Coordinates of C-alpha atoms in Angstrom, one line a residue:
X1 CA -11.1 12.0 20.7
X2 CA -9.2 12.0 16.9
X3 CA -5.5 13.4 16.6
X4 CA -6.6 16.0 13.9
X5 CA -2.9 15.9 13.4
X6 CA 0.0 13.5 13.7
X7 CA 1.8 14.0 17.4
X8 CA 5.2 14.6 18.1
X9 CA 5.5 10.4 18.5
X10 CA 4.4 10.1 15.1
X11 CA 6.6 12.9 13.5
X12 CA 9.7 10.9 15.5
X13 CA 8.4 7.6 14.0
X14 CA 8.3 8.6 10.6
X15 CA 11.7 10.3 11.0
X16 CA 13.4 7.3 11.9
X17 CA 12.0 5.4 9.4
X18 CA 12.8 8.1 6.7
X19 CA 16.1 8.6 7.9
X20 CA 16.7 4.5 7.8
X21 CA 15.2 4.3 3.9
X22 CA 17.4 7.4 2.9
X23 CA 20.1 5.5 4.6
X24 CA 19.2 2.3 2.5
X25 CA 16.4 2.9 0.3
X26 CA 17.9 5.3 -2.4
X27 CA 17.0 5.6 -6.1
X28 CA 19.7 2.8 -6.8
X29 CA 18.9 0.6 -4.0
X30 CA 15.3 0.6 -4.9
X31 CA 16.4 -0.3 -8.7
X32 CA 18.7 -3.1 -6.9
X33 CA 15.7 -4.7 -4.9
X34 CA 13.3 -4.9 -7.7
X35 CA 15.9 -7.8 -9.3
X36 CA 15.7 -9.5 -6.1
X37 CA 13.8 -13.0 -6.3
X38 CA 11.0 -11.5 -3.9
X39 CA 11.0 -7.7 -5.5
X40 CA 11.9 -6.4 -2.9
X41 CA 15.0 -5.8 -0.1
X42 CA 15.1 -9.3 2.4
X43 CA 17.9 -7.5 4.6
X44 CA 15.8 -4.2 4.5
X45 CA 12.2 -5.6 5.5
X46 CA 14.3 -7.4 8.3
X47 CA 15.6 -4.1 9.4
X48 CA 12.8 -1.9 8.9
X49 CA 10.8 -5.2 11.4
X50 CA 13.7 -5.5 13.9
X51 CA 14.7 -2.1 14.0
X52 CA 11.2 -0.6 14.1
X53 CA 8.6 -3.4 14.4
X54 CA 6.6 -2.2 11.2
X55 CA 5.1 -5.5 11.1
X56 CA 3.8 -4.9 14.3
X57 CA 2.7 -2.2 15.2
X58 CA -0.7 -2.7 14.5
X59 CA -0.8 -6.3 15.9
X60 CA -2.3 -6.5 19.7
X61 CA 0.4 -7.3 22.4
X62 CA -1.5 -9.8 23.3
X63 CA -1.2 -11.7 19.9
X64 CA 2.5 -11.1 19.8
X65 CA 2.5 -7.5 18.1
X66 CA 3.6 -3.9 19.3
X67 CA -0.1 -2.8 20.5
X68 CA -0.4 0.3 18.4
X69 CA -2.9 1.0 15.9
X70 CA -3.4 1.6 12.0
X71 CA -2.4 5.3 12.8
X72 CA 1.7 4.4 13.3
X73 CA 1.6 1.8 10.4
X74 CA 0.1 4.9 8.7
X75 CA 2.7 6.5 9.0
X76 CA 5.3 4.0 8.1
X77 CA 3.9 3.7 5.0
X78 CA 3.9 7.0 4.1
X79 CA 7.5 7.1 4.3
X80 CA 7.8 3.7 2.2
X81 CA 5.7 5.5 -0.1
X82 CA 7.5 8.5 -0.7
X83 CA 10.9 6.6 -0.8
X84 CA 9.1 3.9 -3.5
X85 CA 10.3 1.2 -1.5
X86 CA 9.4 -2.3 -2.5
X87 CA 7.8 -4.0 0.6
X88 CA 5.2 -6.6 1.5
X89 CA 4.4 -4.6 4.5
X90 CA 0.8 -3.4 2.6
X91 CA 0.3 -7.2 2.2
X92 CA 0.8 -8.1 5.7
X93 CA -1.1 -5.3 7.1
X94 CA -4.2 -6.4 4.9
X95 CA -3.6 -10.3 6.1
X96 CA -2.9 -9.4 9.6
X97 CA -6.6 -7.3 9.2
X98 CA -8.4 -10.1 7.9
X99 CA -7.0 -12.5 10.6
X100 CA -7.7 -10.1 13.7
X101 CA -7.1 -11.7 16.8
X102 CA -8.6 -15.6 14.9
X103 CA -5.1 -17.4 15.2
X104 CA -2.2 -16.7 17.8
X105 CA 0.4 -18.2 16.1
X106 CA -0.1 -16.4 12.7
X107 CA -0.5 -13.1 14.1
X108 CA 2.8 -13.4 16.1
X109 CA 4.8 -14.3 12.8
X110 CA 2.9 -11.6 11.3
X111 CA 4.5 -9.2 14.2
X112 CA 8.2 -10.8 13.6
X113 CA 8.3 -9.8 10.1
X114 CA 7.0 -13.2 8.3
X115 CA 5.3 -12.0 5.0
X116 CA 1.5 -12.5 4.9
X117 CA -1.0 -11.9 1.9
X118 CA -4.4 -12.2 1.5
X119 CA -5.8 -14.2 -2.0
X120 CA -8.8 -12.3 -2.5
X121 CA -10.7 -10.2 -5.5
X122 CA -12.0 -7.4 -3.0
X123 CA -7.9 -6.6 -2.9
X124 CA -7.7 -5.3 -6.4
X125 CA -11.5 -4.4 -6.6
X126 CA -14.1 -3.6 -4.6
X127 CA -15.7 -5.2 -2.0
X128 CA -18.6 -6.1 -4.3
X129 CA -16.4 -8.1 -6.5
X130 CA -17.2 -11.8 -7.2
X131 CA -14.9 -14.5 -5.4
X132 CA -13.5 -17.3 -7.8
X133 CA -12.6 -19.6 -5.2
X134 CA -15.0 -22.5 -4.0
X135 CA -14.5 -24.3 -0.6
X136 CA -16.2 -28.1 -0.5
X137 CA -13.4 -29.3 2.0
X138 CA -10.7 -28.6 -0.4
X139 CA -10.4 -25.0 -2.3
X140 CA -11.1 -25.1 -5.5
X141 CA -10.1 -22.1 -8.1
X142 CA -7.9 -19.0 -9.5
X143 CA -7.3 -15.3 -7.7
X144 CA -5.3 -13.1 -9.5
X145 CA -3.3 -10.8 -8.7
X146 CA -2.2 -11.0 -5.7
X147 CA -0.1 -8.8 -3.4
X148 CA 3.4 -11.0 -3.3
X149 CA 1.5 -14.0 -3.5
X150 CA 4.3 -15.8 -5.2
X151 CA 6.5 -15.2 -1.9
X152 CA 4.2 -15.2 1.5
X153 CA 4.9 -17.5 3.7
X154 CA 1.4 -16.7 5.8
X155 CA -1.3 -17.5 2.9
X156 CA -4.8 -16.7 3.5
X157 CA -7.8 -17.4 0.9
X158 CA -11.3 -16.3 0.8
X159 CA -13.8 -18.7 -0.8
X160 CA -17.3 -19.2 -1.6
X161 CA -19.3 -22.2 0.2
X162 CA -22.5 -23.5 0.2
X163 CA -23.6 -21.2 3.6
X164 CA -21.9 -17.8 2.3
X165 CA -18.4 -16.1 2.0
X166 CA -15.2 -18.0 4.1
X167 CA -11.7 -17.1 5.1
X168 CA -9.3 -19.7 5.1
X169 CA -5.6 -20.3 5.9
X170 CA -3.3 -22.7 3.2
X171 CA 0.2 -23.7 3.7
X172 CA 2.1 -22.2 1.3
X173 CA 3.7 -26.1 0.5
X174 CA 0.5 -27.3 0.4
X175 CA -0.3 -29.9 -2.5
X176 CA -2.1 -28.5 -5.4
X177 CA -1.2 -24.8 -4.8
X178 CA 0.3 -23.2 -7.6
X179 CA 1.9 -19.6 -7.0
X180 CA 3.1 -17.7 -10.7
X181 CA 4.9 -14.2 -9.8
X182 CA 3.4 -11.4 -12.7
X183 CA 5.3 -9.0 -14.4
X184 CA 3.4 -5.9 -14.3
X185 CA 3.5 -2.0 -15.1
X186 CA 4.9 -1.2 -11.5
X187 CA 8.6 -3.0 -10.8
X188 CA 8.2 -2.0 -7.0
X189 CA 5.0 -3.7 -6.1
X190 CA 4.5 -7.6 -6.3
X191 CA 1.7 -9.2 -7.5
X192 CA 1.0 -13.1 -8.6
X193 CA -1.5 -15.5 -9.7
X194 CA -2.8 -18.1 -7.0
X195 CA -4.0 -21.3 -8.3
X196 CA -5.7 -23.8 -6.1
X197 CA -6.9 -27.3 -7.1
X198 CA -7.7 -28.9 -4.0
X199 CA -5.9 -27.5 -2.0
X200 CA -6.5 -28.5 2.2
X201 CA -7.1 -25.3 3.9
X202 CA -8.1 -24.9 7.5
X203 CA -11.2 -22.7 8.2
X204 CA -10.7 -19.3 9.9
X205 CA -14.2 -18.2 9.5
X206 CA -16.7 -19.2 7.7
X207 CA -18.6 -16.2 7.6
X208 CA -16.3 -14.1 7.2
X209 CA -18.4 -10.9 5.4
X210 CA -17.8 -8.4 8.5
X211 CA -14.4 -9.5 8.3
X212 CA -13.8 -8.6 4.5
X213 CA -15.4 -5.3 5.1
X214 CA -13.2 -4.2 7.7
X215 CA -10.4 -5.9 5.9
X216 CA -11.2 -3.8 3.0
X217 CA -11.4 -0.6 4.3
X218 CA -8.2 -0.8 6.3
X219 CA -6.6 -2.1 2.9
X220 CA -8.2 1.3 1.5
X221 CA -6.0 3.0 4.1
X222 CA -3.1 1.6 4.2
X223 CA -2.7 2.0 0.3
X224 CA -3.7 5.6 0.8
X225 CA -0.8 6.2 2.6
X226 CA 1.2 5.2 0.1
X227 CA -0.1 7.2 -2.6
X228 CA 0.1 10.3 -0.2
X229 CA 3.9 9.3 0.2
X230 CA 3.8 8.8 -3.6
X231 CA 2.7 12.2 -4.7
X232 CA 5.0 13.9 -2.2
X233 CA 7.7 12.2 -3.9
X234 CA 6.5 13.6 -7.2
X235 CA 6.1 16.8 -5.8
X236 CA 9.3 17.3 -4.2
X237 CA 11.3 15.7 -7.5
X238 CA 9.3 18.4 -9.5
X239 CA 10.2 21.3 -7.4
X240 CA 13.7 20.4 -7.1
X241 CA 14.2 20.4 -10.7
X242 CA 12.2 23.5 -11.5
X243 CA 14.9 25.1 -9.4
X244 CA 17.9 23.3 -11.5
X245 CA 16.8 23.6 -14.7
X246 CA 17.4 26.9 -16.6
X247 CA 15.5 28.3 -19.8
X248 CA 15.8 31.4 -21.6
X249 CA 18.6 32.0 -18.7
X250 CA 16.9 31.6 -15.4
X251 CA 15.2 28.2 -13.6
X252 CA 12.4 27.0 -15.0
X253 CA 10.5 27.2 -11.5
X254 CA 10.8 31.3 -11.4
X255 CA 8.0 30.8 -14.7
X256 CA 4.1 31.7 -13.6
X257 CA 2.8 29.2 -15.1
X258 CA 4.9 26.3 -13.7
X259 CA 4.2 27.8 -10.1
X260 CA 0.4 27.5 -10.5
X261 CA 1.3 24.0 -11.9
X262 CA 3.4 22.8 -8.7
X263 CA 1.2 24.8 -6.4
X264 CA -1.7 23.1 -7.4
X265 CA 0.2 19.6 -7.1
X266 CA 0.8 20.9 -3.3
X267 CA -2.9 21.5 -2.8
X268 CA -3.6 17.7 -3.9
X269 CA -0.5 16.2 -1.4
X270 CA -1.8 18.3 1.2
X271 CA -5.7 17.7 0.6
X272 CA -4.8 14.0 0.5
X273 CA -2.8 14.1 3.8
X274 CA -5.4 15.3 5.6
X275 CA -8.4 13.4 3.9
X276 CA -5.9 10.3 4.6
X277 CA -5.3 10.9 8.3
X278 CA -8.9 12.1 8.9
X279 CA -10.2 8.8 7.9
X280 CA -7.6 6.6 9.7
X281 CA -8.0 8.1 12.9
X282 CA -11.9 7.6 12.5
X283 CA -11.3 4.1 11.8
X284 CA -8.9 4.1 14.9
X285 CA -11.5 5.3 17.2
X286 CA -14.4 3.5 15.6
X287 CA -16.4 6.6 14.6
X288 CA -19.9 6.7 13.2
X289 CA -18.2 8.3 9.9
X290 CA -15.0 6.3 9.7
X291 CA -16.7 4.1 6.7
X292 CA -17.7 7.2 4.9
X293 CA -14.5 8.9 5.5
X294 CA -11.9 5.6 4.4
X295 CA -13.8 5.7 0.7
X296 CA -13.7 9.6 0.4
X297 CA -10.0 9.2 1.0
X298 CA -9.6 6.3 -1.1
X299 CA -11.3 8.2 -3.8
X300 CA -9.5 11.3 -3.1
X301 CA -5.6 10.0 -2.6
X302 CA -6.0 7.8 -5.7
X303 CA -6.8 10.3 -8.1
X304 CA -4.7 13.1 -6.2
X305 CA -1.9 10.4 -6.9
X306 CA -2.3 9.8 -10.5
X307 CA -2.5 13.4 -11.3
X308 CA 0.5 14.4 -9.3
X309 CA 2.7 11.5 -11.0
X310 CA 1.1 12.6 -14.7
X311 CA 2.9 16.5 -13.8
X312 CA 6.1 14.7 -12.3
X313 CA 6.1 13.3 -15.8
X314 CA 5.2 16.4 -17.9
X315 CA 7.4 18.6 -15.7
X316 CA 10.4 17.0 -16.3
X317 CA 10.1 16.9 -19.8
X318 CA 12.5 14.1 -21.6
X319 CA 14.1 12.6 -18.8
X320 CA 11.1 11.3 -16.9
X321 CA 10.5 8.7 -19.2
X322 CA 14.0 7.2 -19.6
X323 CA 14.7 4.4 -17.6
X324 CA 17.6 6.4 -15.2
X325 CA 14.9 8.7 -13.9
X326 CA 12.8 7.9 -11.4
X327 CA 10.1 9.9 -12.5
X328 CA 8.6 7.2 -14.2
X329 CA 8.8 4.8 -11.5
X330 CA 6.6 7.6 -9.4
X331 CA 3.9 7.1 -12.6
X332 CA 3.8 3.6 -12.3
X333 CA 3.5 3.4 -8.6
X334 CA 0.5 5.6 -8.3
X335 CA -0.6 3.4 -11.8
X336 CA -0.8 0.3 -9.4
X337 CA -2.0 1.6 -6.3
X338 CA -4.8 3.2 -8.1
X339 CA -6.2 -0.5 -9.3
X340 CA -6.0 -1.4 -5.8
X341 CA -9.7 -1.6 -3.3
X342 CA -11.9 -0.2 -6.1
X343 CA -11.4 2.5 -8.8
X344 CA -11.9 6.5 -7.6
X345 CA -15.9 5.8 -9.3
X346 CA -16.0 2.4 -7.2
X347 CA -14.9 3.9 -3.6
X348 CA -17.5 7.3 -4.7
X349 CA -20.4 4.8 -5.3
X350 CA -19.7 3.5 -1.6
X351 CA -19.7 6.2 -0.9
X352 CA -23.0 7.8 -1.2
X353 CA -25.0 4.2 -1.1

């Protein structure tokens, strides 16, 4: 039976992570850990592992995790969504997918906090699009981008070969691999260009379609969650300054027409909440639906996100696009998240095939 809503263990787990990120993941910290070589916080992912065991909890205890399910790491990132935390937890929940229970060892530095990433084109499209890597014994061939490909130290690869579709693991020192970080639209979220010119790479599966598929509907999820976190974080900026802001001699939130404006901004957080954590806790307990319901959601949160962000911007007026704001950084979040596992049209056409 589903949790049609979160229980009271999930409202404490994403209290203590939100109180931790408010702690050490504020407006300037953020700004701080996007210099960072990585993009993102070291000392804070360590934390937010030790402290909490994000990495984890949707690794099997067997295989060295916390033996929870996608339902905590849900929430988790939620919270790093709505605090615009830079972290490579999305990329090690979508590598940890792929590799399932396939090798010990990785999985258990998965669960200790070791950043994993997965080099694949079904990451930043959908699951239909075509693979540019080519396995003949060696890997041969370019995947770009790649969710802080520049800095995992877990590297896994999907290829082509001659007998179908293969996932493959590549040390990260490995001779002919070439990792380029990208500068892109979104300063919180990592992304790089993985080169490979045969490059050794030891075989995790070599059919590895039911694999992807699973792999790219829990990627769907998980970056759900972050756009639900990332429209909350739009809304509550919004609100907050409607109720600061004065014009013509009272706030700016007292106006009718900004009211139906936020209100309906509220309607899209809370529709994608619950579309979010519908569809996760189908995927949790393997329902008939759960496919159905992970690329209404992913259809759903994307767009919900982008529209949200595009008010945070136009409700703020001036100062959301100056640098010291954070309203645009709430833009170009939901900007990236939106390109990832298939575009709102893409997730819709899986929808109904």
């Amino acid at each position: 039976m589903t949790d049609l809503v979160p229980t009271r263990e999930h409202t404490e787990l994403a209290a203590a992570v939100r109180n931790l990120l408010d702690r050490r993941s504020d407006s300037q910290a953020v700004r701080s850990a996007i210099e960072q070589p990585g993009g993102y916080d070291a000392d804070l992912w360590a934390t937010l592992c030790d402290q909490v065991g994000v990495a984890a909890l949707a690794i099997p205890e067997e295989h060295g995790g916390a033996g929870f399910s996608l339902a905590e790491t849900y929430v988790v990132l939620e919270e790093l969504g709505r605090s615009l935390t830079p972290s490579p937890l999305l990329a090690s929940v979508i590598a940890s997918s792929a590799l399932g229970p396939r090798d010990y060892e990785s999985s258990a530095r998965i669960a200790s906090g070791a950043v994993a990433t997965l080099a694949w084109s079904g990451v930043t499209g959908d699951i239909a699009a075509p693979v540019e890597v080519r396995w003949d014994g060696a890997l041969h061939g370019t995947v770009s981008p790649v969710l802080n490909g520049d800095t995992a130290e877990i590297l896994l690869v999907v290829a082509e070969h001659d007998a179908g579709t293969g996932l493959f693991l590549v040390d990260p020192t490995a001779d002919g691999l070439r990792r380029t970080r990208l500068a892109g639209m979104d300063p919180t979220t990592g992304f790089a260009r993985v080169e490979l010119d045969a490059v050794a790479a030891e075989p995790i599966s070599l059919d590895a379609a039911e694999i992807l598929a699973t792999t790219h509907r829990v990627g769907t999820l998980a970056t759900a969650a972050l756009q639900v976190g990332c429209a909350q974080r739009g809304l509550d900026m919004t609100v907050a300054y409607a109720k600061q802001r004065e014009q013509f001699g009272r706030p700016i939130g007292s106006f009718q027409a900004l009211k139906h404006r936020m209100a309906d901004m509220l309607v899209r957080v809370q529709m994608s909440r619950s579309g979010a954590w519908a569809a996760v806790q189908a995927h949790v307990h393997d329902a008939p639906e759960a496919a159905r319901l992970a690329a209404a959601a992913g259809s759903y949160c994307s767009e919900a996100a982008m529209a949200v962000a595009a008010e945070t911007v136009q409700l703020h007026g001036g100062i959301a696009i100056t640098w010291e704001h954070d309203a645009h950084l709430v833009l170009k979040r939901a900007q990236a998240l939106h390109q990832l596992f298939g575009l709102p049209h893409q997730q819709r056409a899986a929808l109904i095939s």
